[in-house]
């Protein structure tokens, strides 16, 4: 039986403009690889942290992966412990769901080393516990798509009620990451505690229309609905050039463009891969005009979420 397992956990776009804290989509262009090793001693410790980010917390109580894994271990009530090592493929503070991916990868790998069967639904609360360490809050918009894949709408968390929303095959997601860091906690602190009822009504209409557009494969309706009227106005100032980049995406034919999660990355949905290349190029050029270097990707919305990639007996 394997005593060391590696999981791949994909990046994700939180909020997807219309569903602050409740909607998110998986990506297939980058992700974290999380390796969990069974230890005889109890507890959870951190092994190595490598890849695009190496300065993550090494205190087990502060790292999203170890907190998620500890929560799972407590639920499983096993005597043995775990060591968790993270190979970060997702840049930190990018708005691409990096903290969620480490937490999800840890529970998917850890569950493979536990007795019994652990369906993804049962792993969700533990991954959320890990993600909460990074953002200071429980929000499922990155964890759910990272775990389940696709586009996920979380109606409620206690008990979890997660709805998988179909995405038309032609949809591509463009991602452009400016080379700067925005801490999710800082981006959440920008938001008001209350919003006007009229704004909530308008945003509800957009979320409902967006989901209907996805089910009906009505890309024109998706294009009319993919707007953030309540959060983006408060966060746009965190990304210099935001309005110009968004305008460039929309002028190039994007169905919608907004912050990916808490930013600073922007995402845009397009009708097809050719449109995606054009939109990506225009967004990158717009950032260039603001003297901002970027990374950019184009991804379909993959139906698969986190999964095991390596399983073996450890060398020790
Ligand atoms: N939904 C959260 C936010 C996290 O916008 O603050 C996004 O990654």
XYZ file of C-alpha atoms and ligand atoms in Angstrom:
324
model
C 0.000 0.000 0.000
C 1.255 3.468 -0.902
C 2.377 5.682 1.935
C 3.154 8.727 -0.165
C 0.776 10.297 -2.633
C 0.901 13.393 -4.853
C -2.169 15.307 -5.996
C -2.475 18.020 -8.634
C -4.890 20.817 -7.732
C -5.787 23.347 -10.444
C -5.892 27.115 -10.283
C -9.337 28.701 -10.342
C -11.188 31.953 -10.959
C -13.185 33.035 -7.904
C -16.386 35.092 -8.139
C -16.483 34.902 -11.986
C -17.716 38.521 -11.795
C -21.355 37.679 -11.084
C -21.146 35.539 -7.928
C -19.035 37.105 -5.214
C -17.848 34.375 -2.846
C -20.254 31.762 -4.267
C -19.204 31.089 -7.879
C -15.899 29.847 -9.268
C -14.427 27.995 -12.212
C -11.477 25.639 -12.554
C -8.618 26.262 -15.000
C -6.340 23.762 -16.686
C -3.216 25.828 -17.336
C -1.543 25.860 -13.945
C -1.851 24.360 -10.494
C -0.108 23.111 -7.359
C 1.289 19.637 -6.748
C 0.913 18.537 -3.154
C 2.654 15.448 -1.774
C 1.480 13.862 1.464
C 3.515 11.213 3.261
C 2.258 9.064 6.127
C 4.252 9.373 9.358
C 4.227 7.071 12.364
C 4.168 10.052 14.721
C 0.875 11.925 15.194
C 0.242 15.445 13.928
C 0.879 17.199 10.633
C 4.193 18.741 9.700
C 5.390 20.654 6.659
C 8.087 19.139 4.447
C 9.389 21.163 1.523
C 7.895 24.167 -0.255
C 9.199 24.546 -3.803
C 8.202 26.037 -7.155
C 6.924 29.530 -7.967
C 6.492 30.437 -4.294
C 8.789 29.342 -1.498
C 8.039 31.798 1.303
C 4.767 30.280 2.483
C 4.208 29.879 6.235
C 6.020 26.824 7.593
C 4.136 26.857 10.881
C 1.521 24.108 10.472
C -1.208 26.269 12.054
C -0.715 28.991 9.423
C -0.329 27.043 6.197
C -3.499 26.290 4.216
C -2.351 22.803 3.229
C -1.402 21.646 6.723
C -4.514 23.168 8.321
C -6.740 21.407 5.788
C -4.889 18.139 6.298
C -5.095 18.443 10.106
C -8.826 18.980 9.853
C -9.145 15.850 7.694
C -6.917 13.843 10.028
C -9.032 14.861 13.036
C -12.202 13.801 11.206
C -10.656 10.442 10.310
C -9.495 9.949 13.932
C -6.301 8.110 12.941
C -3.268 7.703 15.197
C -0.629 8.364 12.570
C 0.453 11.713 11.211
C 1.326 13.270 7.872
C 4.022 15.333 6.247
C 2.887 17.648 3.487
C 5.152 19.113 0.780
C 3.980 21.692 -1.730
C 5.250 22.434 -5.219
C 3.631 25.770 -6.015
C 2.644 26.312 -9.613
C 0.260 29.161 -8.787
C 1.741 32.563 -7.967
C 0.928 33.903 -4.512
C -1.519 36.806 -4.159
C -2.453 36.544 -7.842
C -6.192 35.934 -7.560
C -5.825 32.509 -9.155
C -6.823 30.410 -6.171
C -3.364 29.415 -4.975
C -4.187 29.040 -1.289
C -7.269 26.989 -2.130
C -5.265 24.726 -4.441
C -2.733 23.900 -1.731
C -5.540 23.103 0.708
C -7.452 20.994 -1.818
C -4.331 19.168 -2.974
C -3.490 18.313 0.625
C -6.876 16.769 1.412
C -7.112 14.888 -1.904
C -3.655 13.371 -1.347
C -4.229 12.820 2.376
C -7.559 11.067 1.819
C -5.835 8.513 -0.421
C -3.734 7.467 2.591
C -6.695 7.064 4.953
C -8.825 3.997 5.531
C -12.184 3.998 3.790
C -13.505 6.063 0.929
C -13.494 9.841 0.940
C -15.630 11.302 -1.809
C -14.806 14.904 -2.781
C -17.986 16.133 -1.059
C -16.606 14.900 2.256
C -13.298 16.699 1.681
C -14.888 20.096 1.044
C -15.213 21.281 4.673
C -11.592 20.383 5.405
C -10.283 22.235 2.352
C -12.414 25.230 3.342
C -10.885 25.188 6.820
C -7.466 25.451 5.208
C -8.458 28.196 2.780
C -9.873 30.241 5.674
C -6.366 30.589 7.121
C -5.272 32.582 4.077
C -8.239 34.855 3.541
C -9.584 35.141 7.093
C -12.988 33.933 5.939
C -14.838 30.800 4.803
C -15.604 31.168 1.115
C -15.952 28.270 -1.308
C -15.596 30.028 -4.666
C -12.057 28.720 -5.287
C -12.144 25.532 -3.215
C -15.276 24.092 -4.872
C -14.113 24.320 -8.516
C -10.588 23.258 -7.542
C -12.006 20.139 -5.893
C -14.840 19.283 -8.307
C -13.662 20.951 -11.567
C -15.932 22.939 -13.878
C -18.030 25.919 -12.816
C -19.393 25.545 -9.298
C -22.082 27.557 -7.525
C -22.225 27.062 -3.768
C -25.752 27.759 -2.497
C -24.927 26.995 1.130
C -22.022 25.666 3.144
C -23.633 24.114 6.220
C -24.370 21.544 5.042
C -22.587 22.077 1.716
C -24.930 22.469 -1.258
C -22.767 22.868 -4.369
C -24.323 23.073 -7.837
C -22.221 22.195 -10.886
C -23.193 24.573 -13.705
C -22.503 23.374 -17.278
C -20.270 25.601 -19.391
C -20.664 25.757 -23.191
C -17.717 24.005 -24.885
C -16.766 27.077 -26.924
C -16.041 29.168 -23.838
C -12.410 30.021 -23.218
C -11.107 31.857 -20.197
C -8.332 34.402 -20.744
C -6.200 35.185 -17.708
C -3.772 38.053 -17.463
C -1.702 38.429 -14.309
C 0.070 41.714 -13.705
C 3.322 41.238 -11.814
C 2.128 42.510 -8.474
C 0.636 40.950 -5.350
C -2.735 41.685 -3.777
C -3.454 39.963 -0.468
C -6.986 38.589 -0.358
C -7.467 39.957 3.155
C -6.524 43.432 1.926
C -8.929 43.165 -1.028
C -11.717 42.043 1.282
C -11.047 44.960 3.606
C -11.832 47.320 0.657
C -15.416 46.138 0.532
C -18.331 47.767 2.337
C -20.288 45.812 4.960
C -23.570 46.761 3.281
C -24.647 47.414 -0.297
C -27.776 49.217 -1.525
C -30.781 46.974 -2.078
C -31.042 48.167 -5.692
C -27.479 46.959 -6.376
C -28.211 43.570 -4.808
C -31.310 43.258 -6.990
C -29.393 44.084 -10.172
C -26.549 41.694 -9.332
C -29.041 38.889 -8.541
C -30.572 39.388 -11.980
C -27.144 39.149 -13.596
C -26.186 35.990 -11.676
C -29.483 34.320 -12.561
C -29.191 35.324 -16.216
C -25.571 34.152 -16.368
C -26.443 30.703 -15.012
C -29.421 30.488 -17.392
C -27.117 31.468 -20.265
C -24.730 28.645 -19.321
C -27.525 26.041 -19.216
C -29.038 27.302 -22.508
C -25.624 27.667 -24.189
C -26.751 31.203 -24.978
C -23.470 33.074 -25.325
C -25.209 36.370 -26.056
C -27.052 36.133 -22.733
C -23.787 35.204 -20.963
C -22.258 38.279 -22.591
C -25.028 40.551 -21.289
C -24.894 39.035 -17.816
C -21.163 38.677 -17.079
C -20.830 41.868 -15.015
C -19.808 42.656 -11.449
C -21.785 45.653 -10.236
C -21.081 45.364 -6.516
C -17.474 44.298 -5.806
C -15.365 45.368 -8.788
C -16.027 49.116 -8.296
C -14.422 48.900 -4.839
C -11.409 46.866 -5.938
C -10.552 48.294 -9.349
C -8.156 50.803 -7.815
C -5.973 47.929 -6.536
C -4.931 47.252 -10.163
C -3.393 50.236 -11.975
C -4.770 50.312 -15.520
C -7.761 48.138 -14.626
C -10.337 50.160 -16.601
C -8.137 50.336 -19.708
C -7.430 46.608 -19.653
C -11.108 45.802 -19.163
C -12.078 48.156 -21.999
C -9.443 46.560 -24.228
C -10.908 43.108 -23.540
C -14.466 44.215 -24.225
C -13.494 46.145 -27.379
C -11.727 42.996 -28.589
C -14.966 41.035 -28.252
C -14.835 39.479 -24.772
C -18.162 38.325 -23.351
C -17.145 39.823 -20.020
C -13.996 40.804 -18.148
C -13.400 41.434 -14.464
C -11.052 40.649 -11.594
C -10.168 37.019 -11.051
C -11.090 36.476 -7.430
C -9.616 39.229 -5.320
C -7.217 40.240 -8.132
C -4.860 41.493 -9.338
C -5.286 39.034 -12.259
C -8.063 39.802 -14.682
C -10.075 37.154 -16.490
C -12.228 37.378 -19.600
C -14.594 34.856 -21.127
C -14.608 34.577 -24.910
C -16.588 32.728 -27.558
C -13.919 30.383 -28.878
C -10.118 30.045 -28.952
C -9.373 32.530 -31.772
C -11.274 35.284 -29.975
C -9.400 34.345 -26.815
C -6.018 34.972 -28.459
C -7.143 38.356 -29.715
C -8.552 39.351 -26.313
C -5.416 38.142 -24.528
C -3.158 40.155 -26.835
C -5.212 43.318 -26.360
C -5.242 42.922 -22.577
C -1.489 42.344 -22.420
C -0.910 45.389 -24.661
C -3.126 47.510 -22.424
C -1.117 46.504 -19.355
C 2.069 47.257 -21.324
C 0.819 50.814 -21.862
C 0.700 51.072 -18.062
C 4.277 49.781 -17.842
C 3.046 46.615 -16.216
C 4.604 43.254 -17.067
C 2.224 40.297 -17.212
C 1.818 36.560 -17.604
C -1.127 35.412 -19.673
C -2.926 32.130 -20.268
C -5.923 30.799 -22.174
C -7.841 27.930 -20.634
C -11.030 26.034 -21.315
C -13.126 25.336 -18.223
C -12.002 21.758 -17.453
C -14.549 19.351 -16.044
C -11.896 17.647 -13.916
C -10.734 19.093 -10.623
C -7.974 17.960 -8.277
C -6.690 14.433 -8.814
C -3.993 12.000 -7.746
C -0.966 11.982 -10.018
C 1.650 9.869 -8.195
C 1.278 7.140 -5.622
C 4.146 5.114 -4.223
C 5.768 3.588 -1.203
C 8.085 6.177 0.339
C 11.837 5.676 0.360
C 12.290 5.931 4.133
N -14.161 35.410 -3.245
C -13.049 35.880 -2.508
C -12.849 37.359 -2.696
C -11.779 35.149 -2.819
O -13.175 37.867 -3.767
O -12.401 37.997 -1.759
C -11.452 35.116 -4.238
O -10.300 34.400 -4.527
